[in-house]
Amino acid sequence: MLIDGCGRELTYLRVSLTDKCNLRCRYCVPPEGVKLLEHADILSLEEVLRVISILTSMGVSRVRFTGGEPLVRKNAISLIQKVANLECAPRIGITTNGVLLDDYIDYLVYSNVRDINISLDTLDPAVYETLTGEDALSSVMRSIQSCLVNGVNLKLNVVPIKGINDENIPSLAALARDYNVAVRFIELMPVGCASCYEGLSNDDVRKKLSEVYGKESLCETEGGGPAEYVKYDGFTGNVGFISPMSHSFCDKCNRLRLTCDGKLKLCLASPECLDLKALLRAGASDEDIAEAIRDAVKNKPVRHGMRFTDDRNMIGIGG
Ligand code: SAM
């Protein structure tokens, strides 16, 4: 078991496979772009597998691949297959923009990927292109259909932003009316270039949805995660709310993050981390690395108090 300094059990790891992305979402990538890491500074897939193997042997039971866009990392699927075959195999998820997902869905399902989150902020093709820089909404919709056909546990993540996609909130929620998916609204966090935009609080989103879909009824929370789920009359799936800005859930945080350059981040909002790449490349044994992790997590911040002090953009952290 991996326990931090305030007794929280750390069971969930988010792994950023790359800082590259095939979209340029305005709130994630600054207009001037980001300076990409040198190839040598990025963990090899063997190094990523080794870190995951060490952490799963220490009690991490869920691993989610993210990025950048995880599906643009060459051989991501072969890594995921190896993770699925680890002795302490975790439950595996992936967070993707969905643009390439349709090409890989069969491999992911075959590799036991049970949880797929697709980020989708609008159903309007013109807004999608303005927000992401690409005319790719139809590819994402195809991927959603493939997930539904394959029966994966599908969640659609929406970040509502004033003046950009706030008009699209009811139509996005309607996907949970029509399909067996969870549509989750995530409050915009002021990370890097996102601080130029104004997000909506989930209290406002809920008010908007109740005006359209009527009274919400609360559902059981899933897997102890930060989302609160509700259902509206006649809905097949659930609607979820992740509210890091208006409702802190640090006291229940069970997360660690591995950035693609090998930093084990202890908290999304703060720069504190353990440089695992340095240890891996200095020839540390698995036991040495496990010991260093056990020591580092003692300093996982108690809470972030909404102060985002890491100067990376979300694309470099792995949201
Ligand atoms: N490319 C993948 C994708 O689009 O899902 C994975 C990486 S992306 C950084 C992961 C998630 O972070 C997306 O759902 C995105 O909307 C969310 N995100 C990015 N910046 C954010 C911010 N400032 N506040 C809240 N969520 C953010």
mmCIF file of C-alpha atoms and ligand atoms in Angstrom:
data_model
loop_
_atom_site.group_PDB
_atom_site.id
_atom_site.type_symbol
_atom_site.label_atom_id
_atom_site.label_comp_id
_atom_site.label_asym_id
_atom_site.label_seq_id
_atom_site.Cartn_x
_atom_site.Cartn_y
_atom_site.Cartn_z
ATOM 1 C CA MET A 1 0.000 0.000 0.000
ATOM 2 C CA LEU A 2 1.174 3.503 -0.810
ATOM 3 C CA ILE A 3 0.087 6.000 1.841
ATOM 4 C CA ASP A 4 0.826 9.711 1.836
ATOM 5 C CA GLY A 5 1.641 12.008 4.742
ATOM 6 C CA CYS A 6 -2.026 12.538 5.632
ATOM 7 C CA GLY A 7 -3.040 8.906 5.418
ATOM 8 C CA ARG A 8 -4.561 8.976 1.926
ATOM 9 C CA GLU A 9 -4.100 5.710 0.041
ATOM 10 C CA LEU A 10 -2.677 6.381 -3.432
ATOM 11 C CA THR A 11 -4.204 3.889 -5.829
ATOM 12 C CA TYR A 12 -4.613 5.846 -9.058
ATOM 13 C CA LEU A 13 -1.928 6.830 -11.564
ATOM 14 C CA ARG A 14 -2.346 9.069 -14.601
ATOM 15 C CA VAL A 15 0.390 8.532 -17.168
ATOM 16 C CA SER A 16 1.087 11.182 -19.771
ATOM 17 C CA LEU A 17 2.595 9.398 -22.772
ATOM 18 C CA THR A 18 3.530 12.467 -24.792
ATOM 19 C CA ASP A 19 3.446 16.253 -24.840
ATOM 20 C CA LYS A 20 2.320 16.160 -28.493
ATOM 21 C CA CYS A 21 -1.300 16.532 -29.524
ATOM 22 C CA ASN A 22 -3.146 16.486 -32.829
ATOM 23 C CA LEU A 23 -5.477 19.268 -31.578
ATOM 24 C CA ARG A 24 -4.727 22.776 -30.310
ATOM 25 C CA CYS A 25 -7.526 23.376 -27.799
ATOM 26 C CA ARG A 26 -7.338 27.046 -26.907
ATOM 27 C CA TYR A 27 -7.453 26.562 -23.163
ATOM 28 C CA CYS A 28 -4.853 23.790 -23.185
ATOM 29 C CA VAL A 29 -2.251 25.020 -25.694
ATOM 30 C CA PRO A 30 -1.199 28.694 -25.844
ATOM 31 C CA PRO A 31 -1.553 30.486 -29.219
ATOM 32 C CA GLU A 32 2.217 30.476 -29.772
ATOM 33 C CA GLY A 33 2.281 26.681 -29.227
ATOM 34 C CA VAL A 34 4.462 24.905 -26.687
ATOM 35 C CA LYS A 35 8.125 24.029 -26.923
ATOM 36 C CA LEU A 36 8.122 20.261 -27.335
ATOM 37 C CA LEU A 37 10.476 18.169 -25.256
ATOM 38 C CA GLU A 38 13.528 16.618 -26.883
ATOM 39 C CA HIS A 39 13.068 12.911 -27.679
ATOM 40 C CA ALA A 40 15.851 12.008 -25.204
ATOM 41 C CA ASP A 41 14.010 13.785 -22.393
ATOM 42 C CA ILE A 42 10.882 11.688 -22.814
ATOM 43 C CA LEU A 43 10.652 8.387 -20.997
ATOM 44 C CA SER A 44 10.979 5.407 -23.313
ATOM 45 C CA LEU A 45 8.032 3.013 -23.276
ATOM 46 C CA GLU A 46 10.226 0.488 -21.446
ATOM 47 C CA GLU A 47 10.862 3.086 -18.727
ATOM 48 C CA VAL A 48 7.149 3.910 -18.500
ATOM 49 C CA LEU A 49 6.341 0.200 -18.178
ATOM 50 C CA ARG A 50 8.930 -0.189 -15.438
ATOM 51 C CA VAL A 51 7.487 2.716 -13.429
ATOM 52 C CA ILE A 52 3.954 1.344 -13.806
ATOM 53 C CA SER A 53 5.127 -2.110 -12.789
ATOM 54 C CA ILE A 54 6.796 -0.731 -9.642
ATOM 55 C CA LEU A 55 3.766 1.366 -8.726
ATOM 56 C CA THR A 56 1.246 -1.434 -9.290
ATOM 57 C CA SER A 57 3.339 -3.680 -7.066
ATOM 58 C CA MET A 58 2.999 -0.923 -4.417
ATOM 59 C CA GLY A 59 -0.801 -0.837 -4.550
ATOM 60 C CA VAL A 60 -1.709 1.333 -7.527
ATOM 61 C CA SER A 61 -4.726 -0.431 -8.997
ATOM 62 C CA ARG A 62 -5.898 1.973 -11.716
ATOM 63 C CA VAL A 63 -3.836 3.465 -14.505
ATOM 64 C CA ARG A 64 -5.122 6.004 -17.034
ATOM 65 C CA PHE A 65 -3.146 7.003 -20.112
ATOM 66 C CA THR A 66 -3.353 10.621 -21.167
ATOM 67 C CA GLY A 67 -1.167 13.284 -22.760
ATOM 68 C CA GLY A 68 -0.857 15.381 -24.961
ATOM 69 C CA GLU A 69 -2.822 12.936 -27.033
ATOM 70 C CA PRO A 70 -1.889 9.412 -25.915
ATOM 71 C CA LEU A 71 -2.830 7.854 -29.257
ATOM 72 C CA VAL A 72 -0.231 9.900 -31.158
ATOM 73 C CA ARG A 73 2.578 8.212 -29.178
ATOM 74 C CA LYS A 74 4.122 5.568 -31.407
ATOM 75 C CA ASN A 75 3.575 2.056 -30.008
ATOM 76 C CA ALA A 76 1.209 3.286 -27.272
ATOM 77 C CA ILE A 77 -0.961 0.219 -27.906
ATOM 78 C CA SER A 78 1.900 -2.197 -27.425
ATOM 79 C CA LEU A 79 2.728 -0.503 -24.094
ATOM 80 C CA ILE A 80 -0.913 -0.779 -23.014
ATOM 81 C CA GLN A 81 -0.907 -4.492 -23.896
ATOM 82 C CA LYS A 82 2.196 -4.992 -21.753
ATOM 83 C CA VAL A 83 0.574 -3.140 -18.847
ATOM 84 C CA ALA A 84 -2.480 -5.400 -19.191
ATOM 85 C CA ASN A 85 -0.154 -8.399 -18.860
ATOM 86 C CA LEU A 86 1.681 -7.208 -15.740
ATOM 87 C CA GLU A 87 1.629 -9.500 -12.734
ATOM 88 C CA CYS A 88 -0.327 -6.868 -10.766
ATOM 89 C CA ALA A 89 -2.317 -5.714 -13.790
ATOM 90 C CA PRO A 90 -4.229 -2.505 -13.032
ATOM 91 C CA ARG A 91 -7.615 -1.485 -14.349
ATOM 92 C CA ILE A 92 -6.691 0.488 -17.470
ATOM 93 C CA GLY A 93 -8.291 3.629 -18.862
ATOM 94 C CA ILE A 94 -7.445 6.157 -21.518
ATOM 95 C CA THR A 95 -8.350 9.826 -21.917
ATOM 96 C CA THR A 96 -8.326 10.875 -25.557
ATOM 97 C CA ASN A 97 -9.685 13.560 -27.822
ATOM 98 C CA GLY A 98 -11.177 10.702 -29.854
ATOM 99 C CA VAL A 99 -9.857 11.855 -33.229
ATOM 100 C CA LEU A 100 -7.791 8.680 -33.822
ATOM 101 C CA LEU A 101 -9.678 6.400 -31.459
ATOM 102 C CA ASP A 102 -11.813 4.652 -34.069
ATOM 103 C CA ASP A 103 -8.607 3.271 -35.650
ATOM 104 C CA TYR A 104 -7.457 1.765 -32.350
ATOM 105 C CA ILE A 105 -10.646 0.752 -30.557
ATOM 106 C CA ASP A 106 -10.354 -2.972 -31.397
ATOM 107 C CA TYR A 107 -6.785 -3.104 -30.037
ATOM 108 C CA LEU A 108 -7.773 -1.222 -26.891
ATOM 109 C CA VAL A 109 -10.716 -3.500 -26.197
ATOM 110 C CA TYR A 110 -8.481 -6.524 -26.840
ATOM 111 C CA SER A 111 -5.946 -5.068 -24.355
ATOM 112 C CA ASN A 112 -8.563 -4.911 -21.612
ATOM 113 C CA VAL A 113 -8.929 -1.123 -21.634
ATOM 114 C CA ARG A 114 -12.185 -0.795 -19.728
ATOM 115 C CA ASP A 115 -12.587 2.929 -19.260
ATOM 116 C CA ILE A 116 -12.468 5.333 -22.191
ATOM 117 C CA ASN A 117 -12.925 9.073 -21.646
ATOM 118 C CA ILE A 118 -13.365 11.230 -24.720
ATOM 119 C CA SER A 119 -12.967 14.984 -24.427
ATOM 120 C CA LEU A 120 -15.697 16.743 -26.358
ATOM 121 C CA ASP A 121 -16.600 20.372 -25.712
ATOM 122 C CA THR A 122 -19.224 20.962 -28.405
ATOM 123 C CA LEU A 123 -21.394 19.225 -31.006
ATOM 124 C CA ASP A 124 -21.250 22.212 -33.336
ATOM 125 C CA PRO A 125 -18.648 21.581 -36.096
ATOM 126 C CA ALA A 126 -17.823 25.297 -36.446
ATOM 127 C CA VAL A 127 -17.321 25.786 -32.690
ATOM 128 C CA TYR A 128 -15.291 22.565 -32.601
ATOM 129 C CA GLU A 129 -12.941 23.875 -35.271
ATOM 130 C CA THR A 130 -12.606 27.283 -33.584
ATOM 131 C CA LEU A 131 -11.886 25.674 -30.239
ATOM 132 C CA THR A 132 -9.508 22.904 -31.367
ATOM 133 C CA GLY A 133 -8.043 24.235 -34.609
ATOM 134 C CA GLU A 134 -9.193 21.111 -36.526
ATOM 135 C CA ASP A 135 -12.252 20.089 -38.504
ATOM 136 C CA ALA A 136 -12.370 16.707 -36.792
ATOM 137 C CA LEU A 137 -15.754 16.472 -35.061
ATOM 138 C CA SER A 138 -17.008 13.742 -37.407
ATOM 139 C CA SER A 139 -14.022 11.497 -36.516
ATOM 140 C CA VAL A 140 -14.782 11.962 -32.812
ATOM 141 C CA MET A 141 -18.449 11.095 -33.332
ATOM 142 C CA ARG A 142 -17.398 7.947 -35.224
ATOM 143 C CA SER A 143 -15.172 6.971 -32.283
ATOM 144 C CA ILE A 144 -18.056 7.472 -29.856
ATOM 145 C CA GLN A 145 -20.221 5.124 -31.924
ATOM 146 C CA SER A 146 -17.411 2.519 -31.992
ATOM 147 C CA CYS A 147 -17.096 2.699 -28.208
ATOM 148 C CA LEU A 148 -20.841 2.194 -27.841
ATOM 149 C CA VAL A 149 -20.818 -0.779 -30.226
ATOM 150 C CA ASN A 150 -17.939 -2.308 -28.249
ATOM 151 C CA GLY A 151 -19.694 -1.801 -24.911
ATOM 152 C CA VAL A 152 -16.815 0.072 -23.227
ATOM 153 C CA ASN A 153 -17.407 2.199 -20.142
ATOM 154 C CA LEU A 154 -17.549 5.536 -21.960
ATOM 155 C CA LYS A 155 -17.407 8.997 -20.437
ATOM 156 C CA LEU A 156 -17.530 12.246 -22.364
ATOM 157 C CA ASN A 157 -15.682 15.116 -20.699
ATOM 158 C CA VAL A 158 -16.818 18.683 -21.341
ATOM 159 C CA VAL A 159 -15.112 21.864 -20.099
ATOM 160 C CA PRO A 160 -17.684 24.690 -20.290
ATOM 161 C CA ILE A 161 -16.188 28.087 -21.107
ATOM 162 C CA LYS A 162 -18.070 31.379 -21.158
ATOM 163 C CA GLY A 163 -18.610 32.763 -24.637
ATOM 164 C CA ILE A 164 -17.197 29.648 -26.323
ATOM 165 C CA ASN A 165 -19.318 26.567 -25.686
ATOM 166 C CA ASP A 166 -21.732 27.551 -22.908
ATOM 167 C CA GLU A 167 -24.624 27.516 -25.391
ATOM 168 C CA ASN A 168 -23.821 23.855 -26.172
ATOM 169 C CA ILE A 169 -24.260 22.518 -22.637
ATOM 170 C CA PRO A 170 -27.821 21.125 -23.022
ATOM 171 C CA SER A 171 -27.072 19.453 -26.361
ATOM 172 C CA LEU A 172 -23.953 17.786 -24.938
ATOM 173 C CA ALA A 173 -25.917 16.540 -21.911
ATOM 174 C CA ALA A 174 -28.490 15.118 -24.325
ATOM 175 C CA LEU A 175 -25.914 12.501 -25.359
ATOM 176 C CA ALA A 176 -26.542 10.946 -21.921
ATOM 177 C CA ARG A 177 -30.271 11.045 -22.656
ATOM 178 C CA ASP A 178 -29.863 9.185 -25.921
ATOM 179 C CA TYR A 179 -26.951 6.816 -25.180
ATOM 180 C CA ASN A 180 -25.545 4.802 -22.317
ATOM 181 C CA VAL A 181 -22.712 7.247 -21.608
ATOM 182 C CA ALA A 182 -21.787 9.545 -18.754
ATOM 183 C CA VAL A 183 -21.441 13.157 -19.841
ATOM 184 C CA ARG A 184 -19.263 14.994 -17.312
ATOM 185 C CA PHE A 185 -18.874 18.722 -16.941
ATOM 186 C CA ILE A 186 -15.451 19.737 -15.616
ATOM 187 C CA GLU A 187 -14.788 23.194 -14.216
ATOM 188 C CA LEU A 188 -12.007 25.006 -16.041
ATOM 189 C CA MET A 189 -8.878 25.247 -13.897
ATOM 190 C CA PRO A 190 -6.612 28.282 -14.335
ATOM 191 C CA VAL A 191 -3.646 26.228 -15.528
ATOM 192 C CA GLY A 192 -1.261 28.016 -17.920
ATOM 193 C CA CYS A 193 -3.096 29.552 -20.895
ATOM 194 C CA ALA A 194 -6.490 28.527 -19.469
ATOM 195 C CA SER A 195 -6.280 31.504 -17.134
ATOM 196 C CA CYS A 196 -7.209 33.735 -20.140
ATOM 197 C CA TYR A 197 -10.671 32.098 -20.209
ATOM 198 C CA GLU A 198 -13.580 32.111 -17.823
ATOM 199 C CA GLY A 199 -15.077 28.755 -16.985
ATOM 200 C CA LEU A 200 -18.582 28.122 -15.704
ATOM 201 C CA SER A 201 -19.156 26.878 -12.205
ATOM 202 C CA ASN A 202 -20.941 23.550 -12.089
ATOM 203 C CA ASP A 203 -23.671 25.154 -9.964
ATOM 204 C CA ASP A 204 -24.488 27.283 -13.037
ATOM 205 C CA VAL A 205 -24.268 24.283 -15.374
ATOM 206 C CA ARG A 206 -26.674 22.323 -13.162
ATOM 207 C CA LYS A 207 -29.088 25.250 -13.093
ATOM 208 C CA LYS A 208 -29.039 25.447 -16.892
ATOM 209 C CA LEU A 209 -29.622 21.691 -17.218
ATOM 210 C CA SER A 210 -32.474 21.661 -14.717
ATOM 211 C CA GLU A 211 -34.191 24.419 -16.692
ATOM 212 C CA VAL A 212 -34.113 22.168 -19.762
ATOM 213 C CA TYR A 213 -34.352 18.625 -18.362
ATOM 214 C CA GLY A 214 -36.176 19.113 -15.056
ATOM 215 C CA LYS A 215 -35.271 17.980 -11.576
ATOM 216 C CA GLU A 216 -32.060 15.970 -11.188
ATOM 217 C CA SER A 217 -31.840 12.884 -8.986
ATOM 218 C CA LEU A 218 -28.541 12.037 -7.350
ATOM 219 C CA CYS A 219 -26.818 8.736 -8.319
ATOM 220 C CA GLU A 220 -24.283 6.658 -6.398
ATOM 221 C CA THR A 221 -20.726 8.002 -6.883
ATOM 222 C CA GLU A 222 -18.548 5.750 -8.957
ATOM 223 C CA GLY A 223 -15.293 4.256 -7.687
ATOM 224 C CA GLY A 224 -14.681 7.017 -5.150
ATOM 225 C CA GLY A 225 -13.756 9.457 -7.961
ATOM 226 C CA PRO A 226 -14.276 13.217 -7.760
ATOM 227 C CA ALA A 227 -17.408 13.335 -9.962
ATOM 228 C CA GLU A 228 -20.911 13.715 -8.590
ATOM 229 C CA TYR A 229 -23.479 12.007 -10.845
ATOM 230 C CA VAL A 230 -27.136 12.801 -11.446
ATOM 231 C CA LYS A 231 -29.881 11.511 -13.721
ATOM 232 C CA TYR A 232 -32.722 13.395 -15.378
ATOM 233 C CA ASP A 233 -36.074 11.836 -16.215
ATOM 234 C CA GLY A 234 -35.915 9.789 -19.402
ATOM 235 C CA PHE A 235 -32.097 9.710 -19.532
ATOM 236 C CA THR A 236 -30.302 6.449 -20.400
ATOM 237 C CA GLY A 237 -26.923 7.533 -19.005
ATOM 238 C CA ASN A 238 -25.771 9.837 -16.208
ATOM 239 C CA VAL A 239 -24.563 13.400 -16.113
ATOM 240 C CA GLY A 240 -21.523 14.065 -13.925
ATOM 241 C CA PHE A 241 -19.964 17.155 -12.423
ATOM 242 C CA ILE A 242 -16.301 17.515 -11.508
ATOM 243 C CA SER A 243 -15.907 20.744 -9.598
ATOM 244 C CA PRO A 244 -12.293 21.364 -8.609
ATOM 245 C CA MET A 245 -12.846 25.128 -8.423
ATOM 246 C CA SER A 246 -16.070 25.342 -6.465
ATOM 247 C CA HIS A 247 -15.840 22.184 -4.326
ATOM 248 C CA SER A 248 -12.434 20.957 -3.192
ATOM 249 C CA PHE A 249 -11.966 17.178 -3.134
ATOM 250 C CA CYS A 250 -8.304 17.177 -2.058
ATOM 251 C CA ASP A 251 -9.139 15.293 1.143
ATOM 252 C CA LYS A 252 -10.087 12.254 -0.977
ATOM 253 C CA CYS A 253 -7.307 12.625 -3.562
ATOM 254 C CA ASN A 254 -5.818 9.207 -4.390
ATOM 255 C CA ARG A 255 -3.824 10.349 -7.452
ATOM 256 C CA LEU A 256 -0.323 10.450 -8.710
ATOM 257 C CA ARG A 257 0.716 11.687 -12.142
ATOM 258 C CA LEU A 258 3.638 10.591 -14.285
ATOM 259 C CA THR A 259 4.591 13.261 -16.816
ATOM 260 C CA CYS A 260 6.074 12.173 -20.124
ATOM 261 C CA ASP A 261 9.485 13.490 -19.019
ATOM 262 C CA GLY A 262 9.455 11.206 -16.021
ATOM 263 C CA LYS A 263 8.371 13.438 -13.161
ATOM 264 C CA LEU A 264 6.074 11.848 -10.603
ATOM 265 C CA LYS A 265 3.770 14.732 -9.745
ATOM 266 C CA LEU A 266 2.170 14.626 -6.340
ATOM 267 C CA CYS A 267 -0.570 17.185 -7.083
ATOM 268 C CA LEU A 268 -1.983 18.570 -10.342
ATOM 269 C CA ALA A 269 -1.714 22.143 -9.115
ATOM 270 C CA SER A 270 1.774 22.241 -7.666
ATOM 271 C CA PRO A 271 5.217 21.682 -9.184
ATOM 272 C CA GLU A 272 6.382 19.307 -6.423
ATOM 273 C CA CYS A 273 7.533 16.047 -7.935
ATOM 274 C CA LEU A 274 9.997 13.191 -7.820
ATOM 275 C CA ASP A 275 12.372 12.965 -10.768
ATOM 276 C CA LEU A 276 11.965 9.305 -11.668
ATOM 277 C CA LYS A 277 13.781 9.690 -14.981
ATOM 278 C CA ALA A 278 16.952 10.684 -13.115
ATOM 279 C CA LEU A 279 16.656 7.622 -10.883
ATOM 280 C CA LEU A 280 15.878 5.267 -13.771
ATOM 281 C CA ARG A 281 18.801 6.545 -15.811
ATOM 282 C CA ALA A 282 21.203 6.477 -12.866
ATOM 283 C CA GLY A 283 20.700 2.717 -12.634
ATOM 284 C CA ALA A 284 18.505 2.651 -9.506
ATOM 285 C CA SER A 285 17.033 -0.734 -8.627
ATOM 286 C CA ASP A 286 13.266 -1.284 -8.383
ATOM 287 C CA GLU A 287 13.629 -1.324 -4.589
ATOM 288 C CA ASP A 288 15.516 2.017 -4.624
ATOM 289 C CA ILE A 289 12.805 3.551 -6.790
ATOM 290 C CA ALA A 290 10.012 2.180 -4.603
ATOM 291 C CA GLU A 291 11.746 3.606 -1.531
ATOM 292 C CA ALA A 292 12.127 7.027 -3.185
ATOM 293 C CA ILE A 293 8.415 6.986 -4.105
ATOM 294 C CA ARG A 294 7.393 6.002 -0.577
ATOM 295 C CA ASP A 295 9.460 8.918 0.762
ATOM 296 C CA ALA A 296 8.213 11.448 -1.809
ATOM 297 C CA VAL A 297 4.516 10.771 -1.286
ATOM 298 C CA LYS A 298 4.863 11.734 2.360
ATOM 299 C CA ASN A 299 5.036 15.288 0.969
ATOM 300 C CA LYS A 300 1.929 15.124 -1.219
ATOM 301 C CA PRO A 301 0.279 18.507 -0.581
ATOM 302 C CA VAL A 302 -2.662 18.341 1.804
ATOM 303 C CA ARG A 303 -4.657 20.573 -0.557
ATOM 304 C CA HIS A 304 -3.999 23.012 -3.367
ATOM 305 C CA GLY A 305 -6.342 25.736 -2.160
ATOM 306 C CA MET A 306 -7.011 26.626 -5.827
ATOM 307 C CA ARG A 307 -3.514 28.026 -6.201
ATOM 308 C CA PHE A 308 -2.046 26.628 -9.406
ATOM 309 C CA THR A 309 1.673 27.143 -9.036
ATOM 310 C CA ASP A 310 2.965 24.765 -11.733
ATOM 311 C CA ASP A 311 3.854 26.894 -14.759
ATOM 312 C CA ARG A 312 3.204 24.111 -17.302
ATOM 313 C CA ASN A 313 0.144 24.172 -19.537
ATOM 314 C CA MET A 314 -2.281 21.259 -19.188
ATOM 315 C CA ILE A 315 -0.872 19.673 -22.354
ATOM 316 C CA GLY A 316 2.457 19.306 -20.524
ATOM 317 C CA ILE A 317 0.949 17.946 -17.311
ATOM 318 C CA GLY A 318 -1.550 15.481 -18.741
ATOM 319 C CA GLY A 319 -4.958 16.694 -17.552
HETATM 320 N N1 SAM B 1 -5.638 14.735 -25.526
HETATM 321 C C1 SAM B 1 -6.408 14.057 -24.549
HETATM 322 C C2 SAM B 1 -7.803 14.621 -24.460
HETATM 323 O O1 SAM B 1 -8.109 15.569 -25.187
HETATM 324 O O2 SAM B 1 -8.587 14.077 -23.696
HETATM 325 C C3 SAM B 1 -5.773 13.993 -23.167
HETATM 326 C C4 SAM B 1 -5.127 15.225 -22.625
HETATM 327 S S1 SAM B 1 -6.210 16.565 -22.217
HETATM 328 C C5 SAM B 1 -5.037 17.628 -21.434
HETATM 329 C C6 SAM B 1 -7.126 15.872 -20.892
HETATM 330 C C7 SAM B 1 -8.322 16.639 -20.425
HETATM 331 O O3 SAM B 1 -7.908 17.822 -19.762
HETATM 332 C C8 SAM B 1 -9.293 17.070 -21.502
HETATM 333 O O4 SAM B 1 -10.585 16.587 -21.165
HETATM 334 C C9 SAM B 1 -9.279 18.569 -21.422
HETATM 335 O O5 SAM B 1 -10.531 19.134 -21.713
HETATM 336 C C10 SAM B 1 -8.904 18.781 -19.967
HETATM 337 N N2 SAM B 1 -8.339 20.096 -19.688
HETATM 338 C C11 SAM B 1 -7.330 20.714 -20.322
HETATM 339 N N3 SAM B 1 -7.079 21.912 -19.759
HETATM 340 C C12 SAM B 1 -7.948 22.032 -18.730
HETATM 341 C C13 SAM B 1 -8.190 23.057 -17.747
HETATM 342 N N4 SAM B 1 -7.472 24.153 -17.726
HETATM 343 N N5 SAM B 1 -9.161 22.851 -16.856
HETATM 344 C C14 SAM B 1 -9.895 21.713 -16.858
HETATM 345 N N6 SAM B 1 -9.707 20.710 -17.745
HETATM 346 C C15 SAM B 1 -8.751 20.873 -18.669
#
